[in-house]
Coordinates of C-alpha atoms in Angstrom, one line a residue:
M1 CA 106.8 -51.7 40.6
R2 CA 109.9 -53.8 41.1
D3 CA 108.2 -57.2 40.6
A4 CA 106.9 -56.1 37.2
R5 CA 110.4 -55.2 36.1
E6 CA 111.7 -58.5 37.4
L7 CA 109.0 -60.4 35.6
A8 CA 109.8 -58.7 32.3
A9 CA 113.5 -59.4 32.8
S10 CA 113.0 -63.1 33.6
A11 CA 110.2 -64.0 31.2
V12 CA 110.4 -67.3 29.4
P13 CA 111.0 -66.8 25.6
R14 CA 107.8 -67.0 23.6
D15 CA 106.5 -66.5 20.2
P16 CA 103.6 -64.0 20.3
E17 CA 102.1 -65.5 17.1
R18 CA 102.1 -69.0 18.5
D19 CA 101.5 -68.4 22.2
G20 CA 99.7 -65.0 22.3
P21 CA 100.5 -61.6 23.8
H22 CA 99.3 -62.0 27.4
V23 CA 101.3 -62.4 30.6
V24 CA 99.7 -65.4 32.2
T25 CA 100.1 -66.8 35.8
G26 CA 99.9 -70.6 35.9
P27 CA 99.3 -73.4 35.4
V28 CA 98.1 -74.3 38.9
R29 CA 97.6 -78.0 39.5
V30 CA 94.4 -78.9 41.4
A31 CA 95.4 -82.3 42.6
S32 CA 91.9 -83.9 42.7
A33 CA 90.6 -82.5 39.4
R34 CA 89.9 -85.0 36.6
P35 CA 88.3 -84.7 33.1
G36 CA 84.6 -84.6 33.4
D37 CA 84.8 -82.5 36.6
V38 CA 84.0 -78.8 36.8
L39 CA 86.4 -76.3 38.4
R40 CA 84.6 -73.6 40.3
V41 CA 86.7 -70.4 40.3
E42 CA 85.5 -67.8 42.9
T43 CA 87.1 -64.4 42.7
L44 CA 87.7 -63.3 46.3
S45 CA 89.6 -60.1 45.8
L46 CA 91.2 -57.9 43.0
R47 CA 93.5 -55.2 44.3
R48 CA 94.6 -52.4 42.0
R49 CA 98.3 -52.0 41.9
A50 CA 98.8 -48.7 39.9
P51 CA 97.0 -45.4 39.6
Y52 CA 96.9 -45.6 35.8
G53 CA 96.5 -47.9 32.8
I54 CA 96.3 -47.9 29.0
V55 CA 93.9 -48.7 26.2
S56 CA 95.5 -50.0 23.0
T57 CA 94.3 -49.8 19.4
R58 CA 97.5 -51.4 18.0
H59 CA 97.8 -54.2 15.5
G60 CA 94.7 -53.2 13.5
R61 CA 92.5 -55.8 15.3
G62 CA 89.8 -53.7 16.9
A63 CA 86.2 -53.5 15.6
L64 CA 87.2 -50.8 13.1
P65 CA 90.7 -51.8 11.9
G66 CA 90.5 -50.0 8.6
E67 CA 89.6 -46.7 10.3
F68 CA 92.0 -46.7 13.3
A69 CA 94.9 -49.1 12.4
A70 CA 97.3 -46.5 11.2
R71 CA 96.4 -43.7 13.5
E72 CA 98.6 -42.4 16.3
P73 CA 98.8 -42.9 19.2
E74 CA 98.5 -46.6 19.5
F75 CA 98.1 -46.3 23.3
T76 CA 95.8 -44.1 25.3
F77 CA 96.9 -43.3 28.8
C78 CA 94.2 -43.3 31.5
R79 CA 94.4 -42.2 35.1
A80 CA 92.7 -44.5 37.6
E81 CA 92.2 -43.1 41.1
D82 CA 89.4 -43.2 43.7
G83 CA 87.4 -45.7 41.8
T84 CA 87.3 -43.6 38.6
G85 CA 89.0 -43.8 35.2
R86 CA 89.9 -40.6 33.4
I87 CA 90.7 -40.1 29.7
A88 CA 91.9 -36.7 28.8
Y89 CA 90.8 -35.1 25.5
G90 CA 90.7 -31.6 24.1
A91 CA 92.0 -28.7 26.1
G92 CA 91.9 -29.7 29.8
R93 CA 88.8 -31.9 29.4
E94 CA 88.4 -35.5 30.7
A95 CA 85.9 -38.3 30.3
H96 CA 85.2 -40.0 33.6
F97 CA 84.0 -43.6 34.0
P98 CA 83.7 -46.1 36.9
L99 CA 86.4 -48.7 37.5
A100 CA 85.3 -52.3 37.8
P101 CA 88.4 -54.5 37.9
F102 CA 88.3 -58.1 36.6
L103 CA 90.6 -60.6 34.9
G104 CA 89.9 -60.9 31.2
L105 CA 91.7 -64.3 31.0
T106 CA 90.7 -67.2 33.3
G107 CA 90.9 -70.8 32.1
V108 CA 92.0 -74.4 32.4
A109 CA 94.4 -76.4 30.3
T110 CA 93.1 -77.9 27.1
A111 CA 93.2 -81.6 26.2
G112 CA 95.5 -82.8 23.5
G113 CA 98.9 -81.8 24.7
E114 CA 99.3 -78.5 22.7
P115 CA 99.3 -75.3 24.7
A116 CA 96.3 -73.1 24.0
H117 CA 96.9 -69.7 22.3
S118 CA 96.1 -67.0 24.8
V119 CA 93.8 -64.9 22.6
P120 CA 90.7 -67.0 21.5
P121 CA 88.4 -68.2 24.3
G122 CA 86.8 -71.6 24.2
R123 CA 85.4 -74.5 26.2
H124 CA 88.4 -74.1 28.4
G125 CA 87.5 -70.5 29.2
G126 CA 90.6 -68.4 28.6
N127 CA 90.2 -64.9 27.2
L128 CA 86.5 -64.6 27.8
D129 CA 86.6 -60.8 28.6
I130 CA 83.3 -60.9 30.5
K131 CA 83.2 -57.7 32.4
H132 CA 80.9 -59.1 35.1
L133 CA 83.6 -61.4 36.5
V134 CA 84.5 -58.9 39.3
T135 CA 85.2 -59.6 43.0
G136 CA 82.4 -61.8 44.3
S137 CA 81.7 -63.5 41.0
T138 CA 82.1 -67.2 40.2
L139 CA 83.2 -68.9 36.9
Y140 CA 82.6 -72.6 36.2
L141 CA 85.0 -74.3 33.8
P142 CA 84.9 -77.9 32.5
V143 CA 88.1 -79.7 33.5
Q144 CA 89.8 -81.3 30.5
V145 CA 93.1 -82.7 31.9
D146 CA 94.2 -84.2 35.2
G147 CA 95.0 -81.4 37.6
A148 CA 92.9 -78.9 35.7
G149 CA 95.9 -76.6 34.9
F150 CA 94.2 -73.4 36.1
Y151 CA 95.6 -70.1 34.9
A152 CA 94.7 -66.4 34.8
G153 CA 95.9 -63.1 33.4
D154 CA 94.9 -60.1 31.3
P155 CA 94.0 -57.7 34.2
H156 CA 91.6 -54.9 33.5
Y157 CA 90.5 -51.9 35.6
A158 CA 87.4 -51.4 33.4
Q159 CA 85.9 -52.6 30.1
G160 CA 82.9 -51.8 28.0
N161 CA 80.9 -54.6 26.5
G162 CA 82.5 -55.3 23.1
E163 CA 86.0 -54.1 24.0
V164 CA 85.9 -52.5 20.5
A165 CA 89.3 -50.8 20.4
L166 CA 91.1 -54.1 21.0
T167 CA 91.9 -53.8 24.7
A168 CA 90.1 -52.7 27.8
L169 CA 91.7 -50.4 30.4
E170 CA 94.7 -52.6 30.9
A171 CA 96.4 -52.3 34.3
P172 CA 98.0 -54.5 37.0
L173 CA 95.9 -56.4 39.6
R174 CA 96.7 -58.7 42.5
A175 CA 94.0 -61.4 42.4
T176 CA 93.0 -64.0 45.0
F177 CA 90.8 -67.0 43.9
R178 CA 89.3 -70.0 45.6
L179 CA 89.3 -73.2 43.5
T180 CA 86.8 -76.0 44.1
V181 CA 86.4 -79.2 42.2
L182 CA 82.7 -80.1 41.5
R183 CA 81.8 -83.6 40.5
D184 CA 78.2 -84.0 41.5
A185 CA 75.3 -84.4 39.1
A186 CA 74.8 -80.7 38.7
A187 CA 78.4 -80.2 37.8
H188 CA 78.1 -82.6 34.9
L189 CA 75.4 -80.4 33.3
L190 CA 78.1 -77.7 32.8
R191 CA 79.6 -78.5 29.5
R192 CA 80.9 -75.0 28.7
P193 CA 82.0 -71.9 30.6
F194 CA 79.3 -70.5 32.9
A195 CA 79.4 -67.6 35.3
E196 CA 77.3 -66.2 38.1
T197 CA 77.3 -63.1 40.3
R198 CA 75.2 -62.2 43.3
A199 CA 72.4 -60.9 41.0
H200 CA 72.7 -63.0 37.8
W201 CA 73.4 -66.3 36.2
I202 CA 75.5 -65.9 33.0
P203 CA 75.4 -68.5 30.2
V204 CA 78.1 -67.9 27.6
G205 CA 78.1 -68.2 23.8
L206 CA 81.3 -68.4 21.7
H207 CA 82.0 -68.6 17.9
E208 CA 84.2 -67.0 15.3
D209 CA 81.0 -65.4 13.8
L210 CA 79.2 -62.9 16.1
G211 CA 75.8 -64.0 14.9
E212 CA 76.6 -67.6 15.7
A213 CA 78.0 -66.6 19.1
M214 CA 74.6 -65.0 19.8
R215 CA 72.8 -68.1 18.8
D216 CA 75.2 -70.2 20.9
A217 CA 74.4 -67.9 23.9
V218 CA 70.7 -68.4 23.4
R219 CA 71.1 -72.1 23.3
A220 CA 73.3 -72.1 26.4
A221 CA 70.6 -70.0 28.2
L222 CA 67.8 -72.4 27.1
D223 CA 69.9 -75.4 28.3
F224 CA 70.4 -73.7 31.7
L225 CA 66.7 -72.9 32.2
R226 CA 65.6 -76.4 31.2
E227 CA 68.2 -78.2 33.3
R228 CA 68.3 -75.9 36.4
H229 CA 64.7 -74.7 36.6
G230 CA 62.8 -77.4 34.7
M231 CA 61.3 -74.9 32.2
D232 CA 60.0 -76.3 28.9
G233 CA 61.7 -74.9 25.8
H234 CA 58.8 -72.7 24.7
A235 CA 58.4 -71.0 28.1
A236 CA 62.2 -70.6 28.4
Y237 CA 62.5 -69.0 24.9
A238 CA 59.7 -66.6 25.8
Y239 CA 61.3 -65.7 29.1
L240 CA 64.6 -64.9 27.5
S241 CA 62.9 -62.7 25.0
A242 CA 60.9 -60.9 27.6
A243 CA 63.4 -60.5 30.5
A244 CA 67.0 -61.6 29.8
D245 CA 69.7 -59.3 28.5
F246 CA 72.2 -60.6 25.9
E247 CA 75.5 -58.6 25.8
V248 CA 78.4 -58.7 23.4
S249 CA 81.4 -59.7 25.6
Q250 CA 84.0 -58.8 23.0
V251 CA 84.5 -58.8 19.3
V252 CA 88.3 -58.7 19.1
D253 CA 89.6 -62.2 20.3
R254 CA 89.2 -64.2 17.1
V255 CA 86.5 -66.2 18.8
Q256 CA 83.8 -63.7 19.6
G257 CA 81.7 -63.8 22.7
V258 CA 78.1 -63.1 23.8
H259 CA 76.8 -63.6 27.4
C260 CA 73.3 -63.7 28.8
L261 CA 72.2 -62.1 32.1
I262 CA 69.4 -64.0 33.8
R263 CA 68.3 -62.3 37.0
K264 CA 68.2 -64.6 40.0
S265 CA 65.4 -62.6 41.5
D266 CA 63.1 -63.7 38.6
F267 CA 63.2 -67.3 40.1
P268 CA 62.3 -66.9 43.8
S269 CA 61.7 -70.6 44.3

């Protein structure tokens, strides 16, 4: 992959501790975007660019750093062909799992003038690591600066909820997005990252503490049901308990994430 070698050779000097470890494309200026607007990010295509990838347990920052930080190898090589990932183990044995490519990192520039570190997600989106943001999905991000400053990176071929070892199956993708500025009344209800797929609405909770991230996701889901569907709080809370799924997005990005899956088919009207 000549372009990958050229990118590595021409990279702008950076401080991983200050800036983060990710290769990021952007920022992209969206001329009409202003603070208070919402940027709708539609993922149109994600093309795999290699038949392999790696999972990393380096830096001692996974869910079990005391148990795996010093173990070798720090990288696990995975084959990725015909829509299937393969991790070898033992004598000639492999674990097989489906590939579902997405970009872990999709965001907008933050207000205040200081560049955002690439690891912790926030109101700006960023390193959300929500595995449902595959081709055909949409992410909504509150615009914080003129021009939005859209950026993306951290390509994955597959990820389990939690991303417990530190990384997903990291591998290169060629992504195509459609960016749309929303400034109608409905857009102003979106005060935090929010996603949707063909089947689900996906409110998002974020916090340094996983328990607080869960509570934040519940509140985000309640806000959505009240504002979008006119449900009273008690009915919305009961619905979430009876029918919605809360999943841990990731536990390794300093700010931890929980997202809620609300089935669109549950609201036929």
